[in-house]
Tab-separated table of N, CA and C in Angstrom:
chain	number	residue	atom	x	y	z
A	14	MET	N	77.387	112.013	99.222
A	14	MET	CA	78.857	112.360	99.844
A	14	MET	C	79.251	114.027	99.836
A	15	THR	N	79.876	114.612	100.678
A	15	THR	CA	80.138	116.082	101.117
A	15	THR	C	81.926	115.583	101.224
A	16	TYR	N	82.534	116.061	100.298
A	16	TYR	CA	84.107	115.941	100.583
A	16	TYR	C	84.232	117.021	101.773
A	17	VAL	N	84.488	118.984	101.413
A	17	VAL	CA	84.318	119.491	101.805
A	17	VAL	C	83.479	120.306	102.511
A	18	ASP	N	83.660	120.528	104.118
A	18	ASP	CA	81.963	121.065	104.187
A	18	ASP	C	83.135	122.215	104.317
A	19	PRO	N	81.042	123.453	104.286
A	19	PRO	CA	80.581	124.852	104.080
A	19	PRO	C	81.802	126.151	104.121
A	20	GLU	N	82.304	125.573	105.944
A	20	GLU	CA	82.801	126.857	106.474
A	20	GLU	C	83.530	126.020	105.975
A	21	THR	N	84.501	124.917	105.203
A	21	THR	CA	86.075	125.204	105.136
A	21	THR	C	86.642	125.570	103.418
A	22	ARG	N	85.194	125.198	103.188
A	22	ARG	CA	85.369	125.130	101.508
A	22	ARG	C	85.116	127.300	101.552
A	23	ALA	N	84.560	127.766	102.274
A	23	ALA	CA	84.076	129.661	102.165
A	23	ALA	C	85.400	130.110	102.380
A	24	LYS	N	86.483	129.184	103.796
A	24	LYS	CA	87.459	129.913	104.103
A	24	LYS	C	88.613	129.558	102.946
A	25	ALA	N	88.599	128.511	103.053
A	25	ALA	CA	89.695	128.758	101.711
A	25	ALA	C	89.730	129.295	100.830
A	26	ALA	N	88.227	129.833	99.841
A	26	ALA	CA	88.177	130.567	98.505
A	26	ALA	C	88.304	131.995	99.830
A	27	ALA	N	88.035	132.416	100.889
A	27	ALA	CA	88.239	133.654	100.836
A	27	ALA	C	90.030	133.610	100.985
A	28	TYR	N	90.928	132.542	101.529
A	28	TYR	CA	91.996	133.009	101.132
A	28	TYR	C	92.898	132.485	100.012
A	29	GLY	N	91.715	132.705	98.736
A	29	GLY	CA	92.422	132.744	97.843
A	29	GLY	C	92.693	131.510	97.277
A	30	HIS	N	92.413	130.218	98.177
A	30	HIS	CA	93.162	128.547	97.201
A	30	HIS	C	91.302	128.215	97.850
A	31	PRO	N	90.669	128.562	96.654
A	31	PRO	CA	89.271	127.759	96.629
A	31	PRO	C	89.771	125.687	96.299
A	32	PHE	N	88.428	125.179	96.778
A	32	PHE	CA	88.563	123.500	96.550
A	32	PHE	C	87.815	123.201	95.165
A	33	ALA	N	88.050	121.879	94.609
A	33	ALA	CA	87.583	121.831	93.281
A	33	ALA	C	85.822	121.770	93.959
A	34	SER	N	84.831	121.604	92.304
A	34	SER	CA	83.920	120.897	93.374
A	34	SER	C	83.748	119.896	94.236
A	35	GLU	N	82.720	119.555	94.441
A	35	GLU	CA	82.572	118.594	95.184
A	35	GLU	C	82.181	117.031	93.461
A	36	GLU	N	81.454	117.538	91.885
A	36	GLU	CA	81.512	116.227	91.882
A	36	GLU	C	83.256	116.371	91.172
A	37	ILE	N	84.119	117.361	90.817
A	37	ILE	CA	85.648	116.592	90.882
A	37	ILE	C	85.831	116.400	91.936
A	38	ILE	N	86.233	116.693	92.771
A	38	ILE	CA	86.930	115.764	94.034
A	38	ILE	C	85.446	114.380	94.789
A	39	ALA	N	84.682	113.917	93.908
A	39	ALA	CA	83.999	112.839	94.026
A	39	ALA	C	84.774	112.144	92.941
A	40	ALA	N	84.657	112.509	91.770
A	40	ALA	CA	85.267	112.267	90.439
A	40	ALA	C	86.668	111.659	90.671
A	41	GLY	N	87.225	112.333	91.733
A	41	GLY	CA	89.141	112.246	92.366
A	41	GLY	C	88.937	110.503	93.667
A	42	HIS	N	87.984	110.745	94.308
A	42	HIS	CA	87.412	109.791	94.863
A	42	HIS	C	87.436	108.071	94.174
A	43	ASP	N	86.875	108.318	92.816
A	43	ASP	CA	86.375	106.943	92.363
A	43	ASP	C	87.364	106.577	91.060
A	44	LEU	N	88.869	108.043	91.136
A	44	LEU	CA	89.840	106.626	90.346
A	44	LEU	C	90.661	106.323	91.482
A	45	ALA	N	90.741	107.252	92.866
A	45	ALA	CA	91.648	106.863	93.678
A	45	ALA	C	91.395	104.980	94.417
A	46	ALA	N	90.125	105.173	94.090
A	46	ALA	CA	89.571	102.982	94.678
A	46	ALA	C	90.118	102.860	93.449
A	47	ARG	N	89.983	102.893	92.427
A	47	ARG	CA	90.385	102.465	90.724
A	47	ARG	C	91.605	102.008	91.101
A	48	VAL	N	92.145	102.936	91.631
A	48	VAL	CA	94.046	102.942	91.212
A	48	VAL	C	94.175	102.197	92.162
A	49	CYS	N	94.292	101.938	93.420
A	49	CYS	CA	94.386	101.092	95.203
A	49	CYS	C	93.817	99.446	94.536
A	50	ARG	N	92.576	99.425	94.053
A	50	ARG	CA	92.363	98.280	93.315
A	50	ARG	C	93.348	97.553	92.107
A	51	GLU	N	93.589	98.309	90.937
A	51	GLU	CA	94.808	97.723	90.681
A	51	GLU	C	95.707	97.256	91.054
A	52	LEU	N	96.040	98.170	92.185
A	52	LEU	CA	97.949	98.004	93.401
A	52	LEU	C	97.300	96.532	93.817
A	53	GLN	N	96.339	97.156	94.035
A	53	GLN	CA	95.907	95.100	95.335
A	53	GLN	C	95.755	93.805	94.606
A	54	ARG	N	95.850	94.545	93.432
A	54	ARG	CA	95.186	93.033	91.787
A	54	ARG	C	97.125	92.969	91.929
A	55	ALA	N	98.242	93.950	91.723
A	55	ALA	CA	99.251	93.624	91.719
A	55	ALA	C	99.551	93.282	92.559
A	56	GLY	N	98.622	93.532	94.465
A	56	GLY	CA	100.186	92.432	95.048
A	56	GLY	C	100.593	93.198	95.733
A	57	LEU	N	100.060	94.912	95.592
A	57	LEU	CA	100.708	95.600	96.254
A	57	LEU	C	99.401	96.212	97.650
A	58	PRO	N	99.714	96.121	98.698
A	58	PRO	CA	99.191	96.885	99.653
A	58	PRO	C	98.989	98.633	99.524
A	59	ALA	N	97.538	98.819	99.261
A	59	ALA	CA	97.045	100.098	98.446
A	59	ALA	C	95.811	101.256	99.369
A	60	HIS	N	95.707	102.119	99.888
A	60	HIS	CA	94.985	102.372	100.626
A	60	HIS	C	93.921	104.012	100.338
A	61	VAL	N	93.113	104.441	100.729
A	61	VAL	CA	92.664	105.565	100.014
A	61	VAL	C	93.016	106.266	101.726
A	62	ARG	N	94.626	107.698	101.122
A	62	ARG	CA	94.763	108.528	102.243
A	62	ARG	C	93.072	109.121	103.277
A	63	ARG	N	93.350	109.470	104.509
A	63	ARG	CA	92.101	109.882	105.496
A	63	ARG	C	92.747	111.053	105.321
A	64	PRO	N	92.119	111.999	105.261
A	64	PRO	CA	92.873	113.827	106.662
A	64	PRO	C	93.240	112.771	108.098
A	65	GLN	N	94.786	113.135	108.511
A	65	GLN	CA	94.944	112.824	110.267
A	65	GLN	C	94.774	111.527	110.276
A	66	GLU	N	95.367	110.346	109.370
A	66	GLU	CA	95.220	109.757	109.125
A	66	GLU	C	97.140	109.248	109.678
A	67	PRO	N	97.600	108.192	110.771
A	67	PRO	CA	98.737	108.051	110.637
A	67	PRO	C	99.028	107.158	108.812
A	68	SER	N	100.096	107.076	109.079
A	68	SER	CA	101.372	106.218	107.820
A	68	SER	C	100.651	104.957	107.953
A	69	ARG	N	100.637	104.354	107.062
A	69	ARG	CA	100.314	103.159	107.002
A	69	ARG	C	101.294	102.270	105.795
A	70	PRO	N	101.824	101.984	105.461
A	70	PRO	CA	102.330	100.410	104.966
A	70	PRO	C	102.144	100.131	103.477
A	71	GLY	N	102.883	100.540	102.717
A	71	GLY	CA	102.072	100.757	100.825
A	71	GLY	C	101.716	101.768	100.624
A	72	ALA	N	101.099	101.561	99.205
A	72	ALA	CA	100.937	103.141	98.022
A	72	ALA	C	99.551	104.151	98.912
A	73	SER	N	99.598	105.347	99.598
A	73	SER	CA	98.964	105.479	99.882
A	73	SER	C	98.481	106.574	98.884
A	74	VAL	N	97.557	106.935	98.520
A	74	VAL	CA	96.518	107.281	97.398
A	74	VAL	C	95.892	108.950	98.302
A	75	GLU	N	96.438	110.337	98.124
A	75	GLU	CA	95.876	111.163	97.800
A	75	GLU	C	95.063	111.714	97.059
A	76	VAL	N	93.309	112.642	97.186
A	76	VAL	CA	93.069	112.903	95.910
A	76	VAL	C	93.135	114.437	96.433
A	77	GLU	N	93.825	115.123	94.923
A	77	GLU	CA	94.282	116.814	95.004
A	77	GLU	C	92.113	117.152	95.119
A	78	ASN	N	92.106	118.213	96.301
A	78	ASN	CA	91.036	118.364	95.805
A	78	ASN	C	91.325	119.729	95.747
A	79	GLN	N	92.184	120.793	95.462
A	79	GLN	CA	92.234	122.361	95.169
A	79	GLN	C	93.594	122.719	94.178
A	80	GLY	N	93.412	123.362	93.520
A	80	GLY	CA	94.466	123.558	92.216
A	80	GLY	C	94.057	122.807	90.798
A	81	GLU	N	94.958	123.587	89.649
A	81	GLU	CA	94.322	123.063	88.594
A	81	GLU	C	94.869	121.293	88.349
A	82	HIS	N	95.619	120.556	89.446
A	82	HIS	CA	95.354	119.378	89.036
A	82	HIS	C	94.008	119.011	90.128
A	83	ALA	N	93.290	119.679	90.483
A	83	ALA	CA	91.742	119.304	91.534
A	83	ALA	C	91.660	118.033	91.168
A	84	GLY	N	90.819	116.784	91.052
A	84	GLY	CA	90.006	115.513	90.881
A	84	GLY	C	91.767	114.516	90.608
A	85	GLY	N	93.430	115.495	90.215
A	85	GLY	CA	94.350	113.827	90.174
A	85	GLY	C	94.553	113.396	91.540
A	86	LEU	N	95.478	112.689	91.503
A	86	LEU	CA	96.117	111.771	92.812
A	86	LEU	C	97.196	112.172	92.493
A	87	HIS	N	97.866	111.854	94.307
A	87	HIS	CA	99.311	111.871	94.335
A	87	HIS	C	99.450	110.045	95.041
A	88	VAL	N	100.071	109.559	94.980
A	88	VAL	CA	100.310	107.402	95.130
A	88	VAL	C	101.738	108.317	95.934
A	89	ARG	N	101.732	107.761	97.141
A	89	ARG	CA	102.823	108.160	98.284
A	89	ARG	C	103.383	106.808	98.416
A	90	TRP	N	104.363	105.833	98.232
A	90	TRP	CA	104.938	104.854	98.798
A	90	TRP	C	105.372	105.173	100.295
A	91	SER	N	104.535	104.519	100.907
A	91	SER	CA	104.790	104.468	102.825
A	91	SER	C	105.150	103.176	103.282
A	92	ALA	N	107.365	103.657	104.072
A	92	ALA	CA	107.857	102.439	104.845
A	92	ALA	C	108.296	103.387	106.059
A	93	PRO	N	106.820	103.028	106.795
A	93	PRO	CA	107.012	103.784	108.022
A	93	PRO	C	107.991	103.142	108.881
A	94	GLU	N	108.673	101.621	108.889
A	94	GLU	CA	109.468	101.593	109.803
A	94	GLU	C	110.575	102.422	109.031
A	95	LEU	N	110.837	101.589	107.804
A	95	LEU	CA	112.182	102.084	107.418
A	95	LEU	C	111.937	103.476	107.311
A	96	GLY	N	111.881	104.692	107.338
A	96	GLY	CA	110.942	106.439	107.210
A	96	GLY	C	112.454	106.513	108.786
A	97	VAL	N	111.227	106.327	109.613
A	97	VAL	CA	111.322	106.093	111.390
A	97	VAL	C	113.210	106.186	111.566
A	98	ALA	N	113.581	104.361	111.021
A	98	ALA	CA	114.407	104.071	111.274
A	98	ALA	C	116.059	105.112	110.720
A	99	GLY	N	115.517	105.595	109.334
A	99	GLY	CA	116.511	106.197	108.492
A	99	GLY	C	116.876	107.783	108.918
A	100	LEU	N	115.188	108.626	109.083
A	100	LEU	CA	115.974	109.188	109.853
A	100	LEU	C	115.975	109.851	111.712
A	101	ARG	N	115.681	108.448	112.190
A	101	ARG	CA	116.309	108.354	113.610
A	101	ARG	C	118.047	109.111	113.658
A	102	ALA	N	118.582	107.690	112.599
A	102	ALA	CA	120.146	107.493	112.176
A	102	ALA	C	120.288	108.718	111.717
A	103	ALA	N	119.632	109.542	110.912
A	103	ALA	CA	119.984	110.933	110.230
A	103	ALA	C	120.320	111.932	111.279
A	104	ALA	N	119.134	111.797	112.400
A	104	ALA	CA	119.416	112.838	113.486
A	104	ALA	C	120.544	112.317	114.971
A	105	GLU	N	120.459	111.891	114.833
A	105	GLU	CA	121.414	110.629	116.161
A	105	GLU	C	122.603	110.841	115.814
A	106	ARG	N	123.257	110.912	114.051
A	106	ARG	CA	125.277	111.381	114.226
A	106	ARG	C	124.300	112.723	113.907
A	107	GLN	N	123.481	113.646	113.607
A	107	GLN	CA	123.858	114.637	112.772
A	107	GLN	C	123.943	114.579	111.092
A	108	ASP	N	123.550	113.845	110.368
A	108	ASP	CA	124.020	113.280	109.008
A	108	ASP	C	123.299	112.709	108.278
A	109	PRO	N	122.688	114.038	107.384
A	109	PRO	CA	121.871	113.741	106.393
A	109	PRO	C	122.002	112.818	105.362
A	110	ALA	N	123.583	112.290	105.237
A	110	ALA	CA	123.410	111.173	104.197
A	110	ALA	C	124.041	110.023	105.385
A	111	ALA	N	122.905	110.355	106.544
A	111	ALA	CA	123.488	108.788	107.109
A	111	ALA	C	122.698	107.231	105.953
A	112	PRO	N	123.733	106.604	105.993
A	112	PRO	CA	123.392	104.729	105.692
A	112	PRO	C	121.617	104.642	105.450
A	113	GLU	N	121.607	104.818	106.639
A	113	GLU	CA	119.690	104.377	106.842
A	113	GLU	C	118.769	105.053	105.755
A	114	TRP	N	119.328	106.565	106.238
A	114	TRP	CA	118.602	107.625	105.578
A	114	TRP	C	118.344	107.519	103.891
A	115	LYS	N	119.412	107.037	103.413
A	115	LYS	CA	120.166	107.149	101.923
A	115	LYS	C	119.195	105.575	101.416
A	116	ARG	N	119.131	104.767	102.137
A	116	ARG	CA	118.179	103.328	102.309
A	116	ARG	C	117.366	103.904	101.923
A	117	TYR	N	116.145	104.785	102.730
A	117	TYR	CA	114.687	104.736	103.004
A	117	TYR	C	114.855	105.586	101.836
A	118	GLY	N	115.157	106.805	101.250
A	118	GLY	CA	115.132	106.949	100.459
A	118	GLY	C	115.141	106.197	98.748
A	119	GLU	N	116.552	104.970	98.429
A	119	GLU	CA	116.629	104.468	97.629
A	119	GLU	C	115.462	103.598	97.025
A	120	VAL	N	114.511	103.450	98.433
A	120	VAL	CA	113.656	102.324	98.269
A	120	VAL	C	112.047	102.766	97.569
A	121	VAL	N	111.933	104.570	98.366
A	121	VAL	CA	110.811	104.879	97.672
A	121	VAL	C	111.066	105.304	96.009
A	122	VAL	N	112.245	105.362	96.000
A	122	VAL	CA	112.438	105.932	94.216
A	122	VAL	C	112.510	104.196	93.698
A	123	LEU	N	113.120	103.426	93.964
A	123	LEU	CA	112.757	102.014	93.512
A	123	LEU	C	110.923	102.035	93.566
A	124	MET	N	110.387	102.417	94.049
A	124	MET	CA	109.249	101.952	94.725
A	124	MET	C	108.581	102.476	93.939
A	125	GLN	N	108.711	104.070	93.381
A	125	GLN	CA	107.808	104.435	92.261
A	125	GLN	C	108.104	104.021	90.902
A	126	THR	N	109.269	103.727	90.656
A	126	THR	CA	109.515	103.115	89.524
A	126	THR	C	108.217	102.210	89.058
A	127	ALA	N	108.358	101.432	90.029
A	127	ALA	CA	107.093	99.931	89.783
A	127	ALA	C	105.601	100.617	90.339
A	128	LEU	N	105.635	101.759	90.781
A	128	LEU	CA	104.303	102.321	90.967
A	128	LEU	C	103.358	102.295	89.778
A	129	ILE	N	105.264	103.713	88.959
A	129	ILE	CA	104.158	103.770	87.460
A	129	ILE	C	103.900	102.917	86.659
A	130	GLY	N	105.173	102.026	86.259
A	130	GLY	CA	104.754	100.477	85.494
A	130	GLY	C	103.174	99.882	85.848
A	131	VAL	N	102.949	99.305	87.049
A	131	VAL	CA	102.532	98.453	87.433
A	131	VAL	C	101.240	99.806	86.734
A	132	LEU	N	100.846	100.985	87.399
A	132	LEU	CA	99.124	102.006	86.655
A	132	LEU	C	99.277	101.919	85.176
A	133	ARG	N	100.619	102.149	84.605
A	133	ARG	CA	100.743	102.599	83.103
A	133	ARG	C	99.957	101.662	82.883
A	134	LEU	N	100.632	100.157	83.165
A	134	LEU	CA	99.944	98.553	82.640
A	134	LEU	C	98.437	98.721	82.996
A	135	ALA	N	98.210	98.922	83.522
A	135	ALA	CA	96.276	99.027	83.901
A	135	ALA	C	95.922	99.811	83.260
A	136	GLY	N	97.052	100.748	82.366
A	136	GLY	CA	95.828	101.863	81.617
A	136	GLY	C	95.770	103.549	82.267
A	137	PHE	N	96.418	103.352	83.451
A	137	PHE	CA	96.179	104.856	83.577
A	137	PHE	C	96.918	106.027	83.634
A	138	SER	N	96.914	107.152	82.739
A	138	SER	CA	97.515	108.320	82.722
A	138	SER	C	98.746	108.939	84.176
A	139	VAL	N	99.890	108.316	84.271
A	139	VAL	CA	100.423	108.228	85.534
A	139	VAL	C	101.865	108.746	85.122
A	140	VAL	N	102.373	109.239	85.415
A	140	VAL	CA	103.863	110.490	85.457
A	140	VAL	C	104.454	109.899	86.598
A	141	PRO	N	105.980	110.404	86.693
A	141	PRO	CA	106.664	110.699	87.481
A	141	PRO	C	106.231	112.149	88.426
A	142	ALA	N	105.822	112.409	90.507
A	142	ALA	CA	104.988	113.707	91.192
A	142	ALA	C	105.292	114.482	90.804
A	143	GLU	N	106.823	115.012	90.218
A	143	GLU	CA	107.870	115.687	90.587
A	143	GLU	C	107.812	116.656	89.908
A	144	GLU	N	107.190	115.912	87.896
A	144	GLU	CA	106.961	116.513	87.173
A	144	GLU	C	105.518	117.601	87.026
A	145	VAL	N	104.851	117.633	87.822
A	145	VAL	CA	103.713	118.713	88.389
A	145	VAL	C	103.659	118.921	89.097
A	146	ASP	N	104.509	118.878	89.952
A	146	ASP	CA	105.482	119.307	91.614
A	146	ASP	C	106.044	119.198	92.102
A	147	ASP	N	107.319	120.158	92.362
A	147	ASP	CA	108.181	119.638	92.319
A	147	ASP	C	108.903	119.909	93.691
A	148	LEU	N	108.105	119.542	94.433
A	148	LEU	CA	107.970	119.740	95.952
A	148	LEU	C	107.350	117.953	96.498
A	149	ALA	N	106.982	117.220	95.923
A	149	ALA	CA	106.469	116.005	95.410
A	149	ALA	C	107.340	114.629	94.862
A	150	GLU	N	108.693	115.032	95.012
A	150	GLU	CA	109.481	113.898	94.928
A	150	GLU	C	109.479	112.491	95.523
A	151	GLY	N	109.929	111.488	94.226
A	151	GLY	CA	109.399	110.402	95.046
A	151	GLY	C	107.911	109.761	94.885
A	152	ASP	N	107.728	110.875	95.022
A	152	ASP	CA	105.326	110.322	94.756
A	152	ASP	C	105.499	110.048	92.520
A	153	VAL	N	104.080	109.726	92.501
A	153	VAL	CA	103.961	108.937	91.518
A	153	VAL	C	102.104	109.848	91.524
A	154	TYR	N	102.552	110.333	90.286
A	154	TYR	CA	100.574	111.377	90.269
A	154	TYR	C	100.008	110.732	88.764
A	155	VAL	N	98.074	110.909	89.430
A	155	VAL	CA	97.895	110.014	88.365
A	155	VAL	C	97.029	110.761	87.765
A	156	HIS	N	96.800	110.954	86.727
A	156	HIS	CA	96.180	112.536	86.053
A	156	HIS	C	95.097	111.816	86.185
A	157	ALA	N	93.385	113.256	86.189
A	157	ALA	CA	92.312	113.091	86.805
A	157	ALA	C	91.548	112.363	85.454
A	158	HIS	N	92.518	112.304	84.341
A	158	HIS	CA	91.203	111.427	83.510
A	158	HIS	C	92.101	109.659	82.854
A	159	ARG	N	91.891	109.583	82.162
A	159	ARG	CA	91.932	108.542	81.333
A	159	ARG	C	92.103	108.197	80.128
A	160	PRO	N	93.624	107.961	79.828
A	160	PRO	CA	93.396	107.765	78.553
A	160	PRO	C	92.604	107.597	77.501
A	161	SER	N	92.246	108.071	76.157
A	161	SER	CA	91.538	107.567	75.524
A	161	SER	C	91.693	105.937	74.926
């Protein structure tokens, strides 16, 4: 299976943002499938997110295809209904501290803690994603390797 088509790979390399090798990306997808299985075994909805896919409730697992963390995963808790309601309330009131938006943020933080706990119990090397990417607040990062 090819994860990144040659044209996209060549363009990214030309702009200085090369993709990882197909082997590393394939290993990341294998890791993503194992992470989803463990989350599902714990009773949590989980899926590997595909490009251009609409947001679904539950744990959305994305494989890192570029950069120093290639092969690792970002796991994001998705509560689309709650998120849309919070965003709508904040926009309508022009208040970024709208209670509905705060509630959504608090749910994401609670679920980050739960996801980290479940995945660590299953033996994965996991940290809050902001430790590897300061823009990924609320996400979970699963390292590309399992601890020995």
